[in-house]
mmCIF file of C-alpha atoms and ligand atoms in Angstrom:
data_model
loop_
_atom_site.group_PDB
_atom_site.id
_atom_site.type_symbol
_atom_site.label_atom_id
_atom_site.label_comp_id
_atom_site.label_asym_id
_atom_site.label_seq_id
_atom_site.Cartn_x
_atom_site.Cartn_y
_atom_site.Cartn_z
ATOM 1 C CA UNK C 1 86.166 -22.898 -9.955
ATOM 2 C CA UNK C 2 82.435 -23.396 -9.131
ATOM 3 C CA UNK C 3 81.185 -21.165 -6.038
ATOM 4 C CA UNK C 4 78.227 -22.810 -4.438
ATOM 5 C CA UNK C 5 75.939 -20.732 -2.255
ATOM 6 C CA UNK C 6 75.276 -22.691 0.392
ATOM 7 C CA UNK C 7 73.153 -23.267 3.822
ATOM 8 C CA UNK C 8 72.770 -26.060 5.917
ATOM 9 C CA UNK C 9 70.146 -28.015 4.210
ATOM 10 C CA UNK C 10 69.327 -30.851 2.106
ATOM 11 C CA UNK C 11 69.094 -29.354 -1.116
ATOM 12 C CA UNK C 12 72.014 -28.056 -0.610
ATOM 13 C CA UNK C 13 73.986 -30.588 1.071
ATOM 14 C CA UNK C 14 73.187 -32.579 -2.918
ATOM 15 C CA UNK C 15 75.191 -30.456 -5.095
ATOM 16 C CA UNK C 16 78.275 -30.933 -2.323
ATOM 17 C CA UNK C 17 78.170 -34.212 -2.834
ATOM 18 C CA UNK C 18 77.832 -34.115 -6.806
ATOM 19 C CA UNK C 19 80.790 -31.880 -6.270
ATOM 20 C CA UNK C 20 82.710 -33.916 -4.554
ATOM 21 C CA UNK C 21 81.967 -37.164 -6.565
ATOM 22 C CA UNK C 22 83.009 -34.526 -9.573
ATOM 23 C CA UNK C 23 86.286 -34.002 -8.129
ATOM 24 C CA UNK C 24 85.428 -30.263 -10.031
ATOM 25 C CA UNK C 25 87.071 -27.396 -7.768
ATOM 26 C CA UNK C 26 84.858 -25.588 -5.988
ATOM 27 C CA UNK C 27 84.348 -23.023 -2.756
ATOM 28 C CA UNK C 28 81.260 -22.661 -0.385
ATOM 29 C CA UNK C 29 79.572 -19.229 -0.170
ATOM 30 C CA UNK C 30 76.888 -19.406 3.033
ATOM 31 C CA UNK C 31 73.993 -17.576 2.651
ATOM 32 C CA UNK C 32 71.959 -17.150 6.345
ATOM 33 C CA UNK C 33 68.537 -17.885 4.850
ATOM 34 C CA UNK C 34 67.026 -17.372 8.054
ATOM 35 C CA UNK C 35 68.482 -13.638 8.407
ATOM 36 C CA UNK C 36 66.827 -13.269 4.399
ATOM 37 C CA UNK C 37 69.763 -13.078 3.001
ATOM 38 C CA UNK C 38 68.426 -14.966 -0.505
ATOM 39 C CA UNK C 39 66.123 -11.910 -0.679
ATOM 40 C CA UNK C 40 69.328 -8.919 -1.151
ATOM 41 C CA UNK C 41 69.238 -7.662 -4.964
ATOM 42 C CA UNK C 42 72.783 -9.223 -5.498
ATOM 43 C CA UNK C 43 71.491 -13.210 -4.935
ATOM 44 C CA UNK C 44 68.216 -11.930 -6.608
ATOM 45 C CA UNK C 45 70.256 -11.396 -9.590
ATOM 46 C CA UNK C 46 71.709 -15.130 -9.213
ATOM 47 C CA UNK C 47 68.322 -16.936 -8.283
ATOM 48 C CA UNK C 48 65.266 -15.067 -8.785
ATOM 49 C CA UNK C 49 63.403 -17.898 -7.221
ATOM 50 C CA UNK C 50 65.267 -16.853 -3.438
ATOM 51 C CA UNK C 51 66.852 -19.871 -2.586
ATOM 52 C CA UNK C 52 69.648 -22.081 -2.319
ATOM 53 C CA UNK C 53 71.295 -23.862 -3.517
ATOM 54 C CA UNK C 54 72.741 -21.747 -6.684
ATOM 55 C CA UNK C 55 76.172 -22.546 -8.554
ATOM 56 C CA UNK C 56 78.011 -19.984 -10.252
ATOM 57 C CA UNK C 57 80.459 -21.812 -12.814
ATOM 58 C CA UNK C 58 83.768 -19.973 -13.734
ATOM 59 C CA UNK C 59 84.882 -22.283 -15.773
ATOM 60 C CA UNK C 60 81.987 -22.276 -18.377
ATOM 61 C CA UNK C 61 83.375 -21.585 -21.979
ATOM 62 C CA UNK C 62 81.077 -18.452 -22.273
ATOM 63 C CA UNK C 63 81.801 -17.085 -18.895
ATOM 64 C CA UNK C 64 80.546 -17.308 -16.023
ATOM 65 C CA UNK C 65 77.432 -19.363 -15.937
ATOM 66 C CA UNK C 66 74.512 -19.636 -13.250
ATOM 67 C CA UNK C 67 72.434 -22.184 -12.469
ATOM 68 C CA UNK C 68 69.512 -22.224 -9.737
ATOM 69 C CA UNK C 69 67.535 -25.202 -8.552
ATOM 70 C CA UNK C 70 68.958 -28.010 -6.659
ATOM 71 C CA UNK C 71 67.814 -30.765 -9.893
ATOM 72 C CA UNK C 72 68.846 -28.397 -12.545
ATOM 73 C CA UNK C 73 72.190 -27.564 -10.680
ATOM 74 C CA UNK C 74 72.718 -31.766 -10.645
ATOM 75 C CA UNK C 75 71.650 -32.039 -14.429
ATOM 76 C CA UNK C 76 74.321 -29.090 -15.564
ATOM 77 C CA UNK C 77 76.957 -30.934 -13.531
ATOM 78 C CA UNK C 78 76.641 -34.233 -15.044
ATOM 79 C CA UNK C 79 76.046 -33.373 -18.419
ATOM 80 C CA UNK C 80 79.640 -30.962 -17.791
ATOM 81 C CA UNK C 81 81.347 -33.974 -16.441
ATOM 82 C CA UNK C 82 79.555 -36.736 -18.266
ATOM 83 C CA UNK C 83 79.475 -38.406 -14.920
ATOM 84 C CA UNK C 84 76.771 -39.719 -12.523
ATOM 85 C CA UNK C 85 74.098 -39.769 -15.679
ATOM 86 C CA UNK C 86 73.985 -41.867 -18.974
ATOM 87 C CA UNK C 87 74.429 -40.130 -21.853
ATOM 88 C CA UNK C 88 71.339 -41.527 -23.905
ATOM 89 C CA UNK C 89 68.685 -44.056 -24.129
ATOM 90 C CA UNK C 90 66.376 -45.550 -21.317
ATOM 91 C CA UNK C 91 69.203 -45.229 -18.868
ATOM 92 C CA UNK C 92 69.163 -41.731 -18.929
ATOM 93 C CA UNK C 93 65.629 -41.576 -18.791
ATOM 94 C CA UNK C 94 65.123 -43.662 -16.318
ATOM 95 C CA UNK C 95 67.916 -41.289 -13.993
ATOM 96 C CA UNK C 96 65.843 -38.657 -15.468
ATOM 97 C CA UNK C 97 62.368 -39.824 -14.185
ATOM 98 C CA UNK C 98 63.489 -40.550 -10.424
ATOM 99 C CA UNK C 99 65.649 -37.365 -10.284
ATOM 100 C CA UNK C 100 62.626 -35.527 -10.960
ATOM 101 C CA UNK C 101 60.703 -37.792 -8.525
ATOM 102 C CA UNK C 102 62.799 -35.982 -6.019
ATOM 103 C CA UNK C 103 61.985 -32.661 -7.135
ATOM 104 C CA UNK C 104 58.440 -32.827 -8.020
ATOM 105 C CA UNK C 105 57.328 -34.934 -4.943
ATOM 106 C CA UNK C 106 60.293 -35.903 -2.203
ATOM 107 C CA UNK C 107 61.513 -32.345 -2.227
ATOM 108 C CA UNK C 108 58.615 -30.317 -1.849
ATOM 109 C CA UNK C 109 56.384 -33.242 0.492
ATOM 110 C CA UNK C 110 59.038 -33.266 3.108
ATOM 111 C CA UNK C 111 59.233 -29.566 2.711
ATOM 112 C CA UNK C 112 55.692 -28.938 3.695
ATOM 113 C CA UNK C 113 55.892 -31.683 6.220
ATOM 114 C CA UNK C 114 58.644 -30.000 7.835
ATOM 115 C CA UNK C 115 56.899 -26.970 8.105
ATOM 116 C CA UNK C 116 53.657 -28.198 9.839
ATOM 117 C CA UNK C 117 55.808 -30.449 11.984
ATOM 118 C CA UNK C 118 57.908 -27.829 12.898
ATOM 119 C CA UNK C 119 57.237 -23.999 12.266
ATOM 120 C CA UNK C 120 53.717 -23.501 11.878
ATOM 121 C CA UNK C 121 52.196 -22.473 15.093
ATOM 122 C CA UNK C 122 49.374 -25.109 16.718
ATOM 123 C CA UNK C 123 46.299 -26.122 15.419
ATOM 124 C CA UNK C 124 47.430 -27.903 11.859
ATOM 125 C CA UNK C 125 46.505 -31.285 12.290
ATOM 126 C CA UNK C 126 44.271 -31.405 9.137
ATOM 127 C CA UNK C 127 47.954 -30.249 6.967
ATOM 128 C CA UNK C 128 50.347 -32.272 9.437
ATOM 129 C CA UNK C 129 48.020 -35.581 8.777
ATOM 130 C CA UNK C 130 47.964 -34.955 4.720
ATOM 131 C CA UNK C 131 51.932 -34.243 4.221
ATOM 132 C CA UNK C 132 52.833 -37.057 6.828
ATOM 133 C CA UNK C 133 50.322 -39.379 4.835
ATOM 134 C CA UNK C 134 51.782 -38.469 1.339
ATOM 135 C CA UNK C 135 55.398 -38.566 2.727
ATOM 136 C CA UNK C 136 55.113 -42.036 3.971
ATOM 137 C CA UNK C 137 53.420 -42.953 0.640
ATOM 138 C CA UNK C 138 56.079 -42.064 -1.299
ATOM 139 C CA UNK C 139 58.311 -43.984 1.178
ATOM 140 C CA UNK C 140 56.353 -46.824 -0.249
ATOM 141 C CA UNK C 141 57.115 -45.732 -3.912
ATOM 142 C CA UNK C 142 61.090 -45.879 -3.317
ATOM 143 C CA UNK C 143 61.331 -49.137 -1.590
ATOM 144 C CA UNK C 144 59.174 -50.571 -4.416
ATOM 145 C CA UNK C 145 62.045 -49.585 -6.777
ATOM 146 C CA UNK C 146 64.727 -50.282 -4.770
ATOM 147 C CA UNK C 147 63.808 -53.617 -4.011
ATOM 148 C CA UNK C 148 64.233 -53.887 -8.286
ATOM 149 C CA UNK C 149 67.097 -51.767 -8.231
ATOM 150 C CA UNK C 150 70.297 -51.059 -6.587
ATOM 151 C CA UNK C 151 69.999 -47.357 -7.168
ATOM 152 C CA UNK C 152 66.932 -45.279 -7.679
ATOM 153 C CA UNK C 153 68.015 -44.989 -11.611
ATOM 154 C CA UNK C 154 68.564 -48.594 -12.156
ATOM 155 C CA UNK C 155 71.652 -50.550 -12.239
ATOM 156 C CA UNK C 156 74.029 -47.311 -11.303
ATOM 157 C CA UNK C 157 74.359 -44.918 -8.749
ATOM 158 C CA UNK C 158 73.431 -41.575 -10.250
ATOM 159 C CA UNK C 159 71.958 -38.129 -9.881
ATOM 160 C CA UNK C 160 69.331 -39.136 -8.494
ATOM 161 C CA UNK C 161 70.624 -40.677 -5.594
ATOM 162 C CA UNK C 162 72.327 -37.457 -5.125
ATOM 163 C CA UNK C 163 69.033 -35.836 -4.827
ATOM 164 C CA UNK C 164 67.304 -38.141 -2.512
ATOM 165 C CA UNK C 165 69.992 -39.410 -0.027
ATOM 166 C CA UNK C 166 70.058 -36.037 1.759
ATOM 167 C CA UNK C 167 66.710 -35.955 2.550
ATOM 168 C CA UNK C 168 66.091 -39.535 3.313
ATOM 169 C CA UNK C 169 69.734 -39.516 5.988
ATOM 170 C CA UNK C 170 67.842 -35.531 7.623
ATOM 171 C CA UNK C 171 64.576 -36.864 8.236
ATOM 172 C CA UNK C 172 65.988 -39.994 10.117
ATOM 173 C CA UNK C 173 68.425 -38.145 11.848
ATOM 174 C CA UNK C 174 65.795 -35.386 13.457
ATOM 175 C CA UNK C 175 62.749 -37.482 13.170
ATOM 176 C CA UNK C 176 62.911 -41.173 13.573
ATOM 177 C CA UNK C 177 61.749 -41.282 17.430
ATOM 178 C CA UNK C 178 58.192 -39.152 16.423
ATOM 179 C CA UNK C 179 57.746 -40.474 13.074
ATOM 180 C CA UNK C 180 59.062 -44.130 12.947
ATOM 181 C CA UNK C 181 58.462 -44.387 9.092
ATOM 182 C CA UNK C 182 61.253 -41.896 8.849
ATOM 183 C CA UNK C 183 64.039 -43.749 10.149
ATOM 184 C CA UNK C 184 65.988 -45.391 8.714
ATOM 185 C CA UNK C 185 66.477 -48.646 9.795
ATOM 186 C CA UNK C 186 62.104 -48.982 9.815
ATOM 187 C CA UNK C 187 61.205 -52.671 8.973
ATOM 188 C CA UNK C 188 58.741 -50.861 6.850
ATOM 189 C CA UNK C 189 61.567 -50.451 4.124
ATOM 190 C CA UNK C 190 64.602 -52.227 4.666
ATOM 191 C CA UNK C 191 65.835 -51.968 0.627
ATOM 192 C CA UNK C 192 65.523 -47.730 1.478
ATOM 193 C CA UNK C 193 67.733 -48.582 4.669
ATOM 194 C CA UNK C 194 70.675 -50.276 2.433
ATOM 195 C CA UNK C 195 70.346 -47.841 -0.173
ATOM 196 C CA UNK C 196 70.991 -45.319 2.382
ATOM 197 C CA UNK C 197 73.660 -47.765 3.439
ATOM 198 C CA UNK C 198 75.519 -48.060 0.115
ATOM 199 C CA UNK C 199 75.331 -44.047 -0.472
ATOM 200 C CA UNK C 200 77.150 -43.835 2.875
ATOM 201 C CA UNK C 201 79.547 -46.195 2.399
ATOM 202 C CA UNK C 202 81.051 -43.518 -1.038
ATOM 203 C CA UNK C 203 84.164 -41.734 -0.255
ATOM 204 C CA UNK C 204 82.077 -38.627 -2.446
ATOM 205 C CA UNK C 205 79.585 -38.687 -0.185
ATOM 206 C CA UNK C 206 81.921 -38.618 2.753
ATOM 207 C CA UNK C 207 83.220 -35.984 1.917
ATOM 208 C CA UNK C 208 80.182 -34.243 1.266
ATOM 209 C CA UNK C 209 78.729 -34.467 4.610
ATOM 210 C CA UNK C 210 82.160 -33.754 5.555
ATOM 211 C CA UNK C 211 82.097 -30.368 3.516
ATOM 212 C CA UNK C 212 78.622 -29.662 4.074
ATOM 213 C CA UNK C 213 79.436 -30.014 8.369
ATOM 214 C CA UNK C 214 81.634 -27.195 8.239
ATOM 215 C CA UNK C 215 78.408 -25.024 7.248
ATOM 216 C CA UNK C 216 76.752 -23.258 10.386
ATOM 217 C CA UNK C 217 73.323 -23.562 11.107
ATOM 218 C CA UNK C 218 71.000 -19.944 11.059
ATOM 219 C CA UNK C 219 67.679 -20.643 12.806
ATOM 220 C CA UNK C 220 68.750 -19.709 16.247
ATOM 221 C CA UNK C 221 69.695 -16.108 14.642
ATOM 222 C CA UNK C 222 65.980 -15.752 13.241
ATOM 223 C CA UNK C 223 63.805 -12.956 14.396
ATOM 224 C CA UNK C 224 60.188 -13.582 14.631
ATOM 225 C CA UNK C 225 59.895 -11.238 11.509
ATOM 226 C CA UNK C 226 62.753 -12.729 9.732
ATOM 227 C CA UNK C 227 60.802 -16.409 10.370
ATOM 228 C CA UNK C 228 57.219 -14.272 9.090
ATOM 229 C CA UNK C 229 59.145 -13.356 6.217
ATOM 230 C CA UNK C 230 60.701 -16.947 5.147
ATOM 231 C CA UNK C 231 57.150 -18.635 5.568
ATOM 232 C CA UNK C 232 55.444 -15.625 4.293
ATOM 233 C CA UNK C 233 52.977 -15.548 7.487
ATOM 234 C CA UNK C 234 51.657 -12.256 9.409
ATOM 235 C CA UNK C 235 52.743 -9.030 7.797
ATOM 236 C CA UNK C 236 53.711 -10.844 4.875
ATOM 237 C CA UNK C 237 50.638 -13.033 4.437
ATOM 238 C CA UNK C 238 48.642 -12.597 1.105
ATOM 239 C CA UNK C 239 45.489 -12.024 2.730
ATOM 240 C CA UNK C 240 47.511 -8.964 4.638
ATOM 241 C CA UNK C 241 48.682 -7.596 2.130
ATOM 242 C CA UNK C 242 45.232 -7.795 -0.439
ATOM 243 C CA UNK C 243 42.619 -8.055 2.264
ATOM 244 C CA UNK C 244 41.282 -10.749 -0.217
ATOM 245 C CA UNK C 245 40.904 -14.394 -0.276
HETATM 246 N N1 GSH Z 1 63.301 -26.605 -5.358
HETATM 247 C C1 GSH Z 1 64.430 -25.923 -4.761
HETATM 248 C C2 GSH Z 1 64.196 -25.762 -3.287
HETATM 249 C C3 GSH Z 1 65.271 -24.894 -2.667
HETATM 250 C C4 GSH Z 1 64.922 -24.503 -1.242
HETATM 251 O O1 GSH Z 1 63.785 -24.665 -0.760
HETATM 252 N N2 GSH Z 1 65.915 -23.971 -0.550
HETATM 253 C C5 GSH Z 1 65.726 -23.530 0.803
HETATM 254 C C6 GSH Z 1 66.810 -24.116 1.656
HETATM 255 S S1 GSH Z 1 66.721 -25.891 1.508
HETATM 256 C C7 GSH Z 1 65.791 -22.029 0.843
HETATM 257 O O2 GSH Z 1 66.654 -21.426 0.251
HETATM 258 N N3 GSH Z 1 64.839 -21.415 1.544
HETATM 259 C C8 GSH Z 1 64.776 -19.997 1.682
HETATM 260 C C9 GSH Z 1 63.390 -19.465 1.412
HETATM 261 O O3 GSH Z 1 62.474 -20.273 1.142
HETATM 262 O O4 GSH Z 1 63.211 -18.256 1.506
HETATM 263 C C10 GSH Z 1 65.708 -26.729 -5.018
HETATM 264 O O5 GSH Z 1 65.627 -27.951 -5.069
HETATM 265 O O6 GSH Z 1 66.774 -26.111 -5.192
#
């Protein structure tokens, strides 16, 4: 049994899907990020880092084994399955290269994006322009490959679909009336469109989003200090806590 601590959110809503691809057994633990839950000593002990998702694998021949980080989490289930990633040569590499595209640039872009479009009080338009900018560039990276490429590792679906479906299928649900590069059916990127397409169309991923709807949503039960806390703004700042730059 693999317990998955879970919130409503892309990086999350990944490792369901690799789970239910897997077939492997496995129960959903919700953690209310917005109430700070990832910051209580006992998830401390299971992610350091404060955030979801995290796996906790009961099956592991040692014992229980944890594993933090939404890429990581996808790596440690395909090397346990031997599914969703080759097991050597360029194949592998090339899964490699795009999963970490996810992590290193999709991931954290829309991430930042997100919060200037969304949390961060008025007056951002210098941050909102560069993350929207850099977002819609790398838009421009993935339909390059995907109009090479089925799937963002080549000839197979893979891990790193896994990683970039969610965020690709959030942003075009919430976002595609303000920022028209984001949705999905754009004539700016019609291979990303039937990618997005072909993902849906897997019974996994069905029952992923399937799994991952049965999660409730925590913003509405955010304080404003629980939402200072989370973006690390007012008392939580750097500046007021150093009184530096
Ligand atoms: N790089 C991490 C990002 C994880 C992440 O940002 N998780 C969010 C939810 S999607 C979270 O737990 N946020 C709580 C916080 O930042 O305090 C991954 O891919 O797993």
């Amino acid at each position: 049994m693999i317990d998955l601590y879970a919130s409503t959110t892309p990086n999350v809503l990944k490792i369901e899907i690799m789970l239910e691809e897997t077939g492997l057994p496995y129960r959903l633990i919700p953690v209310n990020v917005w109430k700070g839950e990832q910051f209580a000593d006992g998830f401390l002990k299971l992610n350091p880092n404060a955030k979801v998702p995290v796996i906790v694998d009961h099956d592991h021949p040692d014992g229980p084994y944890t594993v933090f980080e939404s890429a990581a989490i996808l790596f440690y289930l395909a090397e346990k399955t031997g599914q969703f990633l080759p097991a050597a040569g360029p194949g592998r590499h090339n899964v490699m290269q795009w999963l970490v595209f996810q992590a290193a640039n999709l991931g954290p872009m829309n991430g930042q994006f997100n919060h200037f479009e969304r949390y961060a009080p008025g007056g951002n338009d210098y941050a909102l322009s560069r993350y929207t900018t850099e977002l819609k560039r790398q838009y421009g990276v993935m339909e390059r490959r995907l109009s090479d490429v089925p799937w963002l590792g080549g000839a197979d679906y893979s891990i790193a679909d896994m990683a970039a479906f969610p965020w690709v299928l959030v942003q075009s649900n919430r976002l595609r009336e303000t920022f028209p590069f984001l949705d999905r059916d754009s004539p700016l990127h019609p291979n990303i469109g039937a990618w997005l397409k072909r993902c849906e169309a897997r019974p996994g991923v069905q029952r992923g989003l399937k799994a991952h709807s049965a999660l409730k949503p925590g913003l509405a039960t955010a304080s404003s200090d629980d939402l200072d806390r989370i973006f690390g703004r007012g008392r939580y700042a750097y500046r007021a806590n150093t009184g530096t730059r």
